[in-house]
Amino acid sequence: MTEDPRYPVGRFAAPAAWDPALLPVWRSDIAQTPVRLRAAVHGLTDAQLDTPYREGGWTVRQVIHHVFDSHANAYCRLKLAITEDNPTIKPYDEALWAELPDARRLPVASSLAPLDGLHLRWVAAVDAMTPADLQRTYFHPEQNTSTPLWRMMALYAWHGRHHAAHITELRTRQHW
């Protein structure tokens, strides 16, 4: 863990090159994301869910809804990249999405339940991927880069751990 509450598991650092030995680790992290998030919010009250994980940060509730929004988009990007040649993906403003009424008010179960199914499908897709599939790419127009699916796997393995740690670190600091 780091001292910076924005990056409790450290900043994302993608491997410089594809390493097949890392895929089982990433797969496991992606599979465990819903479990980690569910455990992180277990027993929290609405007041606790509406507490920012850091000063100026999202509330725990917004973090949970953000993870679902982000991972649903990532799963669609994965499917597009597997079925199309370097498709251009649609960016979205995650900060604006986190301010929408659903992210600010709905119970976290409304994102945790579909996250279970989404990650089950994501892991099944990964399990069916060939080494060539992992080299397939999508194009991100805001970053002006093509991202290989293996790098996306690394990012979202980190992303789930990153946001679960936002919540667990808040619980530790608040003695919840």
XYZ file of C-alpha atoms in Angstrom:
176
model
C 0.000 0.000 0.000
C 1.122 3.571 -0.641
C 0.707 6.700 1.480
C -1.154 8.483 -1.344
C -4.885 7.753 -0.845
C -5.465 8.197 -4.582
C -3.269 5.181 -5.352
C -3.494 2.732 -2.450
C -1.986 -0.110 -4.524
C 0.324 2.187 -6.480
C -0.112 3.745 -9.903
C -0.833 1.496 -12.848
C 2.346 0.358 -14.570
C 1.845 -1.777 -17.653
C 4.513 -4.298 -18.523
C 6.722 -3.078 -21.355
C 6.057 -6.265 -23.314
C 3.684 -9.202 -23.360
C 4.535 -11.843 -20.761
C 2.224 -14.891 -20.894
C 3.163 -15.775 -17.299
C 1.203 -12.714 -16.118
C -2.106 -13.706 -17.708
C -3.167 -16.091 -14.877
C -2.521 -13.317 -12.337
C -4.567 -10.797 -14.320
C -7.326 -13.359 -14.891
C -7.480 -14.069 -11.158
C -7.618 -10.372 -10.286
C -10.441 -9.807 -12.773
C -12.325 -12.834 -11.450
C -11.903 -11.619 -7.862
C -12.959 -7.998 -8.442
C -16.653 -8.519 -7.586
C -15.710 -10.594 -4.523
C -13.258 -7.932 -3.310
C -15.740 -5.104 -3.805
C -18.580 -6.984 -2.115
C -16.330 -7.727 0.873
C -15.107 -4.112 0.957
C -18.637 -2.703 1.347
C -20.080 -5.507 3.480
C -21.987 -4.110 6.437
C -21.534 -0.437 5.553
C -24.405 1.919 6.327
C -25.805 4.397 3.815
C -23.936 7.173 5.623
C -20.690 5.229 5.267
C -21.402 4.480 1.602
C -21.866 8.211 1.082
C -18.457 9.016 2.597
C -15.700 10.040 0.161
C -12.777 7.621 0.193
C -10.457 10.679 0.371
C -10.837 14.436 0.516
C -12.183 15.587 -2.852
C -12.753 11.998 -3.976
C -15.808 9.983 -4.864
C -17.995 8.407 -2.239
C -17.793 4.667 -1.673
C -21.152 4.393 -3.479
C -19.791 6.297 -6.491
C -16.684 4.096 -6.550
C -18.794 0.921 -6.747
C -20.969 2.318 -9.528
C -17.871 3.617 -11.342
C -16.293 0.162 -11.340
C -19.390 -1.318 -12.931
C -19.547 1.458 -15.559
C -15.845 1.160 -16.324
C -15.740 -2.623 -16.463
C -18.889 -2.841 -18.590
C -17.216 -0.504 -21.086
C -13.995 -2.531 -20.912
C -15.825 -5.790 -21.573
C -17.497 -4.275 -24.638
C -14.115 -3.021 -25.843
C -12.674 -6.517 -25.436
C -15.483 -8.028 -27.488
C -15.107 -5.356 -30.168
C -11.363 -5.962 -30.385
C -11.851 -9.715 -30.723
C -14.430 -9.349 -33.493
C -13.130 -6.302 -35.394
C -9.754 -5.070 -36.589
C -8.501 -2.306 -34.272
C -11.975 -0.802 -33.681
C -12.235 2.778 -32.508
C -13.842 2.746 -29.082
C -16.206 5.345 -27.681
C -14.627 7.265 -24.792
C -16.807 8.549 -21.962
C -16.314 11.050 -19.158
C -16.107 8.837 -16.074
C -16.166 11.856 -13.723
C -19.476 13.061 -15.196
C -20.910 9.535 -15.072
C -20.007 9.352 -11.367
C -22.041 12.521 -10.722
C -25.225 11.209 -12.344
C -28.143 10.448 -9.989
C -27.836 6.670 -10.330
C -24.193 6.738 -9.175
C -24.948 9.111 -6.310
C -28.120 7.458 -4.977
C -28.767 3.869 -6.032
C -27.920 0.985 -3.717
C -24.501 -0.523 -4.422
C -26.212 -3.888 -4.988
C -27.525 -2.474 -8.275
C -23.937 -2.486 -9.564
C -22.534 -5.425 -7.578
C -25.093 -7.929 -8.891
C -24.486 -7.253 -12.599
C -20.734 -7.022 -11.928
C -20.825 -10.688 -10.857
C -22.262 -11.751 -14.204
C -20.100 -9.367 -16.184
C -16.902 -10.717 -14.638
C -18.053 -14.315 -15.079
C -18.454 -13.616 -18.802
C -15.181 -11.663 -18.947
C -13.222 -14.549 -17.444
C -14.930 -17.004 -19.817
C -13.903 -14.778 -22.738
C -10.313 -14.652 -21.470
C -10.246 -18.420 -21.059
C -11.287 -18.824 -24.703
C -8.737 -16.341 -26.053
C -5.763 -17.507 -28.059
C -2.315 -15.904 -27.832
C -3.150 -14.116 -31.093
C -6.381 -12.764 -29.563
C -4.402 -11.187 -26.727
C -2.400 -9.228 -29.317
C -5.554 -7.797 -30.910
C -6.092 -4.087 -30.338
C -8.638 -1.332 -30.057
C -8.001 2.328 -30.849
C -8.630 4.986 -28.197
C -9.194 8.303 -30.001
C -8.526 10.526 -26.959
C -5.197 8.835 -26.263
C -4.446 8.370 -29.975
C -3.174 4.859 -29.245
C -3.996 1.281 -30.058
C -4.134 -0.888 -26.959
C -3.500 -4.639 -27.131
C -5.908 -6.777 -25.138
C -3.128 -8.139 -22.946
C -2.402 -4.565 -21.794
C -6.105 -3.971 -21.181
C -6.123 -7.107 -18.996
C -3.252 -5.694 -16.931
C -5.051 -2.360 -16.543
C -8.351 -3.826 -15.380
C -6.705 -6.331 -13.064
C -5.101 -3.310 -11.393
C -8.279 -1.206 -11.621
C -10.374 -3.629 -9.562
C -7.704 -3.941 -6.861
C -7.187 -0.154 -6.917
C -10.827 0.689 -6.205
C -11.375 -2.109 -3.685
C -8.368 -0.723 -1.809
C -9.879 2.767 -1.841
C -12.720 1.354 0.219
C -10.734 -0.969 2.484
C -8.188 1.763 3.244
C -11.027 4.173 4.123
C -12.490 1.529 6.430
C -9.112 1.142 8.124
C -8.653 4.897 8.557
C -12.211 5.315 9.889
C -12.080 2.165 12.055
C -15.203 0.785 10.427
